[in-house]
Amino acid sequence: MQKKDKLIYPLIILLMMISCRKEIKYNGELEEERLVVNMITENNYPFQLSLEHSRFFLSNQDNSALFVQGASVVLNNLTTGQSEMMTSDGFGEFQSNLIALESNAYSISISHPDYDTVTSAMTAPKPVPLLSVDTSTVPTSSYFREMHATLNWDDPVGKNYYIIKVKVVQPQEGETLYKLLKSSDPSIFNSNAELGNESWLYLIALDDASFNGESKSLNLKFTVNQAFSEEYHFELYTCSADLFKYLVSIEKMSDTKDNPFSEPVLIHSNINNGLGIFGGLSKSVVIM
């Protein structure tokens, strides 16, 4: 009898679990699919565009099926009057012969029979030279050091937006990677510096609200491995306003995605009738 009970009880529990399952159908409105534009161009390089379409958040559609075929993309240089139909590789990637030139204004118009026509515009930013980088190191263990760096540049008069990254090249290992950075500078947008806390960031984002038209020195630090011979590329980017907001929102979303109690982050977009970004940047580098 005991052996029989051991077999029956698990079966009863299993049947109860199955009988309690209920499929809940989503009864909300399905959002119409829209074109998603990814067009970030560095000064003095040709324009490139990746084009996809949005999908319902419960969809199981494979990412490879999101690219859009059959779209017409017109790129205009509003400063010179040049206009060009961008060429497609058939897999959602578009190329242009036009080069992004500093201070030139550009617009795009993308049409497709299955989607609303989307438009956007941006002005390629002026470059701001990174004048110098002062560094020192502090040993933290037998294998690691903490590098302290001060980046110096002159901020032009007017509204400017900056992104700072540090790329590390290990020639012997053949590897290139970006460092996690830490800074307590209060002008940084994507950190908790205003709360007195330092954050580890892959990119540091700041505008010139507190130093417009003045010389700026920004202190940061990161960990280095003494076991490798490393080359450090300190990169200062100037960005169009919309690209700056887009990158900051992406960084904030990445920081909060694993926290179920965090407020949802709305990704910035400057695409009319669609989603995504059309923006420009210019880079200045000091290599050490």
mmCIF file with all atom_site columns, C-alpha atoms in Angstrom, residues 1-108:
data_model
loop_
_atom_site.group_PDB
_atom_site.id
_atom_site.type_symbol
_atom_site.label_atom_id
_atom_site.label_alt_id
_atom_site.label_comp_id
_atom_site.label_asym_id
_atom_site.label_entity_id
_atom_site.label_seq_id
_atom_site.pdbx_PDB_ins_code
_atom_site.Cartn_x
_atom_site.Cartn_y
_atom_site.Cartn_z
_atom_site.occupancy
_atom_site.B_iso_or_equiv
_atom_site.pdbx_formal_charge
_atom_site.auth_seq_id
_atom_site.auth_comp_id
_atom_site.auth_asym_id
_atom_site.auth_atom_id
_atom_site.pdbx_PDB_model_num
ATOM 1   C CA . MET A 1 1   ? 0.000  0.000  0.000   1.00 0.00 ? 1   MET A CA 1
ATOM 2   C CA . GLN A 1 2   ? 2.792  2.389  0.824   1.00 0.00 ? 2   GLN A CA 1
ATOM 3   C CA . LYS A 1 3   ? 4.491  1.711  -2.502  1.00 0.00 ? 3   LYS A CA 1
ATOM 4   C CA . LYS A 1 4   ? 1.231  2.416  -4.318  1.00 0.00 ? 4   LYS A CA 1
ATOM 5   C CA . ASP A 1 5   ? 0.776  5.710  -2.453  1.00 0.00 ? 5   ASP A CA 1
ATOM 6   C CA . LYS A 1 6   ? 4.264  6.811  -3.443  1.00 0.00 ? 6   LYS A CA 1
ATOM 7   C CA . LEU A 1 7   ? 3.268  6.470  -7.074  1.00 0.00 ? 7   LEU A CA 1
ATOM 8   C CA . ILE A 1 8   ? -0.187 8.047  -6.763  1.00 0.00 ? 8   ILE A CA 1
ATOM 9   C CA . TYR A 1 9   ? 0.684  11.222 -4.822  1.00 0.00 ? 9   TYR A CA 1
ATOM 10  C CA . PRO A 1 10  ? 3.216  12.594 -7.353  1.00 0.00 ? 10  PRO A CA 1
ATOM 11  C CA . LEU A 1 11  ? 0.708  11.875 -10.131 1.00 0.00 ? 11  LEU A CA 1
ATOM 12  C CA . ILE A 1 12  ? -2.028 13.790 -8.294  1.00 0.00 ? 12  ILE A CA 1
ATOM 13  C CA . ILE A 1 13  ? 0.284  16.770 -7.762  1.00 0.00 ? 13  ILE A CA 1
ATOM 14  C CA . LEU A 1 14  ? 1.296  16.765 -11.426 1.00 0.00 ? 14  LEU A CA 1
ATOM 15  C CA . LEU A 1 15  ? -2.361 16.709 -12.553 1.00 0.00 ? 15  LEU A CA 1
ATOM 16  C CA . MET A 1 16  ? -3.159 19.599 -10.203 1.00 0.00 ? 16  MET A CA 1
ATOM 17  C CA . MET A 1 17  ? -0.310 21.668 -11.647 1.00 0.00 ? 17  MET A CA 1
ATOM 18  C CA . ILE A 1 18  ? -1.465 21.017 -15.204 1.00 0.00 ? 18  ILE A CA 1
ATOM 19  C CA . SER A 1 19  ? -5.099 21.787 -14.385 1.00 0.00 ? 19  SER A CA 1
ATOM 20  C CA . CYS A 1 20  ? -4.124 25.103 -12.771 1.00 0.00 ? 20  CYS A CA 1
ATOM 21  C CA . ARG A 1 21  ? -2.275 26.377 -15.829 1.00 0.00 ? 21  ARG A CA 1
ATOM 22  C CA . LYS A 1 22  ? -4.147 29.080 -17.675 1.00 0.00 ? 22  LYS A CA 1
ATOM 23  C CA . GLU A 1 23  ? -3.150 30.754 -20.901 1.00 0.00 ? 23  GLU A CA 1
ATOM 24  C CA . ILE A 1 24  ? -3.525 34.515 -20.646 1.00 0.00 ? 24  ILE A CA 1
ATOM 25  C CA . LYS A 1 25  ? -3.996 36.202 -23.982 1.00 0.00 ? 25  LYS A CA 1
ATOM 26  C CA . TYR A 1 26  ? -2.699 39.702 -24.676 1.00 0.00 ? 26  TYR A CA 1
ATOM 27  C CA . ASN A 1 27  ? -5.719 41.920 -25.371 1.00 0.00 ? 27  ASN A CA 1
ATOM 28  C CA . GLY A 1 28  ? -3.933 45.243 -25.748 1.00 0.00 ? 28  GLY A CA 1
ATOM 29  C CA . GLU A 1 29  ? -3.495 47.155 -28.972 1.00 0.00 ? 29  GLU A CA 1
ATOM 30  C CA . LEU A 1 30  ? -0.780 45.923 -31.303 1.00 0.00 ? 30  LEU A CA 1
ATOM 31  C CA . GLU A 1 31  ? 1.544  48.763 -32.191 1.00 0.00 ? 31  GLU A CA 1
ATOM 32  C CA . GLU A 1 32  ? 2.044  49.258 -35.897 1.00 0.00 ? 32  GLU A CA 1
ATOM 33  C CA . GLU A 1 33  ? 5.496  48.286 -37.141 1.00 0.00 ? 33  GLU A CA 1
ATOM 34  C CA . ARG A 1 34  ? 7.770  51.211 -37.913 1.00 0.00 ? 34  ARG A CA 1
ATOM 35  C CA . LEU A 1 35  ? 11.107 51.683 -39.632 1.00 0.00 ? 35  LEU A CA 1
ATOM 36  C CA . VAL A 1 36  ? 14.138 51.680 -37.318 1.00 0.00 ? 36  VAL A CA 1
ATOM 37  C CA . VAL A 1 37  ? 17.107 53.762 -38.503 1.00 0.00 ? 37  VAL A CA 1
ATOM 38  C CA . ASN A 1 38  ? 20.703 53.435 -37.298 1.00 0.00 ? 38  ASN A CA 1
ATOM 39  C CA . MET A 1 39  ? 22.841 56.092 -39.003 1.00 0.00 ? 39  MET A CA 1
ATOM 40  C CA . ILE A 1 40  ? 25.806 57.378 -36.981 1.00 0.00 ? 40  ILE A CA 1
ATOM 41  C CA . THR A 1 41  ? 28.531 58.942 -39.096 1.00 0.00 ? 41  THR A CA 1
ATOM 42  C CA . GLU A 1 42  ? 31.975 60.220 -38.177 1.00 0.00 ? 42  GLU A CA 1
ATOM 43  C CA . ASN A 1 43  ? 33.276 63.369 -39.899 1.00 0.00 ? 43  ASN A CA 1
ATOM 44  C CA . ASN A 1 44  ? 35.310 62.769 -43.082 1.00 0.00 ? 44  ASN A CA 1
ATOM 45  C CA . TYR A 1 45  ? 33.791 59.314 -43.624 1.00 0.00 ? 45  TYR A CA 1
ATOM 46  C CA . PRO A 1 46  ? 31.000 58.205 -46.017 1.00 0.00 ? 46  PRO A CA 1
ATOM 47  C CA . PHE A 1 47  ? 27.481 57.850 -44.673 1.00 0.00 ? 47  PHE A CA 1
ATOM 48  C CA . GLN A 1 48  ? 26.259 54.341 -43.863 1.00 0.00 ? 48  GLN A CA 1
ATOM 49  C CA . LEU A 1 49  ? 22.796 53.253 -42.781 1.00 0.00 ? 49  LEU A CA 1
ATOM 50  C CA . SER A 1 50  ? 21.328 50.133 -41.188 1.00 0.00 ? 50  SER A CA 1
ATOM 51  C CA . LEU A 1 51  ? 17.569 49.810 -41.672 1.00 0.00 ? 51  LEU A CA 1
ATOM 52  C CA . GLU A 1 52  ? 15.247 47.439 -39.804 1.00 0.00 ? 52  GLU A CA 1
ATOM 53  C CA . HIS A 1 53  ? 11.631 47.398 -38.703 1.00 0.00 ? 53  HIS A CA 1
ATOM 54  C CA . SER A 1 54  ? 10.247 47.316 -35.179 1.00 0.00 ? 54  SER A CA 1
ATOM 55  C CA . ARG A 1 55  ? 8.507  44.254 -33.778 1.00 0.00 ? 55  ARG A CA 1
ATOM 56  C CA . PHE A 1 56  ? 5.889  43.505 -31.153 1.00 0.00 ? 56  PHE A CA 1
ATOM 57  C CA . PHE A 1 57  ? 7.553  42.844 -27.782 1.00 0.00 ? 57  PHE A CA 1
ATOM 58  C CA . LEU A 1 58  ? 5.945  39.372 -27.498 1.00 0.00 ? 58  LEU A CA 1
ATOM 59  C CA . SER A 1 59  ? 6.959  38.386 -31.016 1.00 0.00 ? 59  SER A CA 1
ATOM 60  C CA . ASN A 1 60  ? 9.271  35.402 -31.496 1.00 0.00 ? 60  ASN A CA 1
ATOM 61  C CA . GLN A 1 61  ? 10.494 36.713 -34.840 1.00 0.00 ? 61  GLN A CA 1
ATOM 62  C CA . ASP A 1 62  ? 14.181 36.062 -35.418 1.00 0.00 ? 62  ASP A CA 1
ATOM 63  C CA . ASN A 1 63  ? 16.456 39.133 -35.391 1.00 0.00 ? 63  ASN A CA 1
ATOM 64  C CA . SER A 1 64  ? 17.793 38.229 -38.832 1.00 0.00 ? 64  SER A CA 1
ATOM 65  C CA . ALA A 1 65  ? 14.301 38.782 -40.268 1.00 0.00 ? 65  ALA A CA 1
ATOM 66  C CA . LEU A 1 66  ? 14.104 42.398 -39.088 1.00 0.00 ? 66  LEU A CA 1
ATOM 67  C CA . PHE A 1 67  ? 16.127 43.978 -41.909 1.00 0.00 ? 67  PHE A CA 1
ATOM 68  C CA . VAL A 1 68  ? 14.133 45.859 -44.537 1.00 0.00 ? 68  VAL A CA 1
ATOM 69  C CA . GLN A 1 69  ? 14.332 45.288 -48.285 1.00 0.00 ? 69  GLN A CA 1
ATOM 70  C CA . GLY A 1 70  ? 12.964 47.530 -51.010 1.00 0.00 ? 70  GLY A CA 1
ATOM 71  C CA . ALA A 1 71  ? 13.393 50.887 -49.267 1.00 0.00 ? 71  ALA A CA 1
ATOM 72  C CA . SER A 1 72  ? 14.427 54.099 -51.035 1.00 0.00 ? 72  SER A CA 1
ATOM 73  C CA . VAL A 1 73  ? 16.817 56.286 -49.054 1.00 0.00 ? 73  VAL A CA 1
ATOM 74  C CA . VAL A 1 74  ? 17.580 59.858 -50.156 1.00 0.00 ? 74  VAL A CA 1
ATOM 75  C CA . LEU A 1 75  ? 20.430 61.709 -48.443 1.00 0.00 ? 75  LEU A CA 1
ATOM 76  C CA . ASN A 1 76  ? 20.696 65.493 -48.822 1.00 0.00 ? 76  ASN A CA 1
ATOM 77  C CA . ASN A 1 77  ? 23.508 67.881 -47.952 1.00 0.00 ? 77  ASN A CA 1
ATOM 78  C CA . LEU A 1 78  ? 21.464 70.971 -47.105 1.00 0.00 ? 78  LEU A CA 1
ATOM 79  C CA . THR A 1 79  ? 24.592 73.152 -47.006 1.00 0.00 ? 79  THR A CA 1
ATOM 80  C CA . THR A 1 80  ? 25.925 72.372 -50.502 1.00 0.00 ? 80  THR A CA 1
ATOM 81  C CA . GLY A 1 81  ? 22.676 71.285 -52.163 1.00 0.00 ? 81  GLY A CA 1
ATOM 82  C CA . GLN A 1 82  ? 23.998 67.811 -53.039 1.00 0.00 ? 82  GLN A CA 1
ATOM 83  C CA . SER A 1 83  ? 21.520 64.948 -53.088 1.00 0.00 ? 83  SER A CA 1
ATOM 84  C CA . GLU A 1 84  ? 22.026 61.203 -53.506 1.00 0.00 ? 84  GLU A CA 1
ATOM 85  C CA . MET A 1 85  ? 20.034 57.979 -53.547 1.00 0.00 ? 85  MET A CA 1
ATOM 86  C CA . MET A 1 86  ? 21.877 55.625 -51.196 1.00 0.00 ? 86  MET A CA 1
ATOM 87  C CA . THR A 1 87  ? 22.669 52.147 -52.553 1.00 0.00 ? 87  THR A CA 1
ATOM 88  C CA . SER A 1 88  ? 21.482 48.981 -50.785 1.00 0.00 ? 88  SER A CA 1
ATOM 89  C CA . ASP A 1 89  ? 23.112 45.570 -50.398 1.00 0.00 ? 89  ASP A CA 1
ATOM 90  C CA . GLY A 1 90  ? 19.668 43.965 -50.152 1.00 0.00 ? 90  GLY A CA 1
ATOM 91  C CA . PHE A 1 91  ? 20.066 43.133 -46.464 1.00 0.00 ? 91  PHE A CA 1
ATOM 92  C CA . GLY A 1 92  ? 19.164 46.424 -44.814 1.00 0.00 ? 92  GLY A CA 1
ATOM 93  C CA . GLU A 1 93  ? 22.580 48.073 -45.236 1.00 0.00 ? 93  GLU A CA 1
ATOM 94  C CA . PHE A 1 94  ? 22.893 51.264 -47.301 1.00 0.00 ? 94  PHE A CA 1
ATOM 95  C CA . GLN A 1 95  ? 26.006 53.072 -48.549 1.00 0.00 ? 95  GLN A CA 1
ATOM 96  C CA . SER A 1 96  ? 26.625 56.635 -49.749 1.00 0.00 ? 96  SER A CA 1
ATOM 97  C CA . ASN A 1 97  ? 29.354 58.400 -51.679 1.00 0.00 ? 97  ASN A CA 1
ATOM 98  C CA . LEU A 1 98  ? 28.719 61.613 -49.739 1.00 0.00 ? 98  LEU A CA 1
ATOM 99  C CA . ILE A 1 99  ? 31.237 62.410 -47.002 1.00 0.00 ? 99  ILE A CA 1
ATOM 100 C CA . ALA A 1 100 ? 30.218 63.881 -43.643 1.00 0.00 ? 100 ALA A CA 1
ATOM 101 C CA . LEU A 1 101 ? 31.734 67.372 -43.458 1.00 0.00 ? 101 LEU A CA 1
ATOM 102 C CA . GLU A 1 102 ? 31.952 69.432 -40.270 1.00 0.00 ? 102 GLU A CA 1
ATOM 103 C CA . SER A 1 103 ? 29.269 72.091 -39.802 1.00 0.00 ? 103 SER A CA 1
ATOM 104 C CA . ASN A 1 104 ? 27.317 70.837 -42.859 1.00 0.00 ? 104 ASN A CA 1
ATOM 105 C CA . ALA A 1 105 ? 23.615 70.135 -42.381 1.00 0.00 ? 105 ALA A CA 1
ATOM 106 C CA . TYR A 1 106 ? 22.126 66.869 -43.694 1.00 0.00 ? 106 TYR A CA 1
ATOM 107 C CA . SER A 1 107 ? 18.693 65.322 -44.044 1.00 0.00 ? 107 SER A CA 1
ATOM 108 C CA . ILE A 1 108 ? 17.416 61.853 -44.946 1.00 0.00 ? 108 ILE A CA 1
#
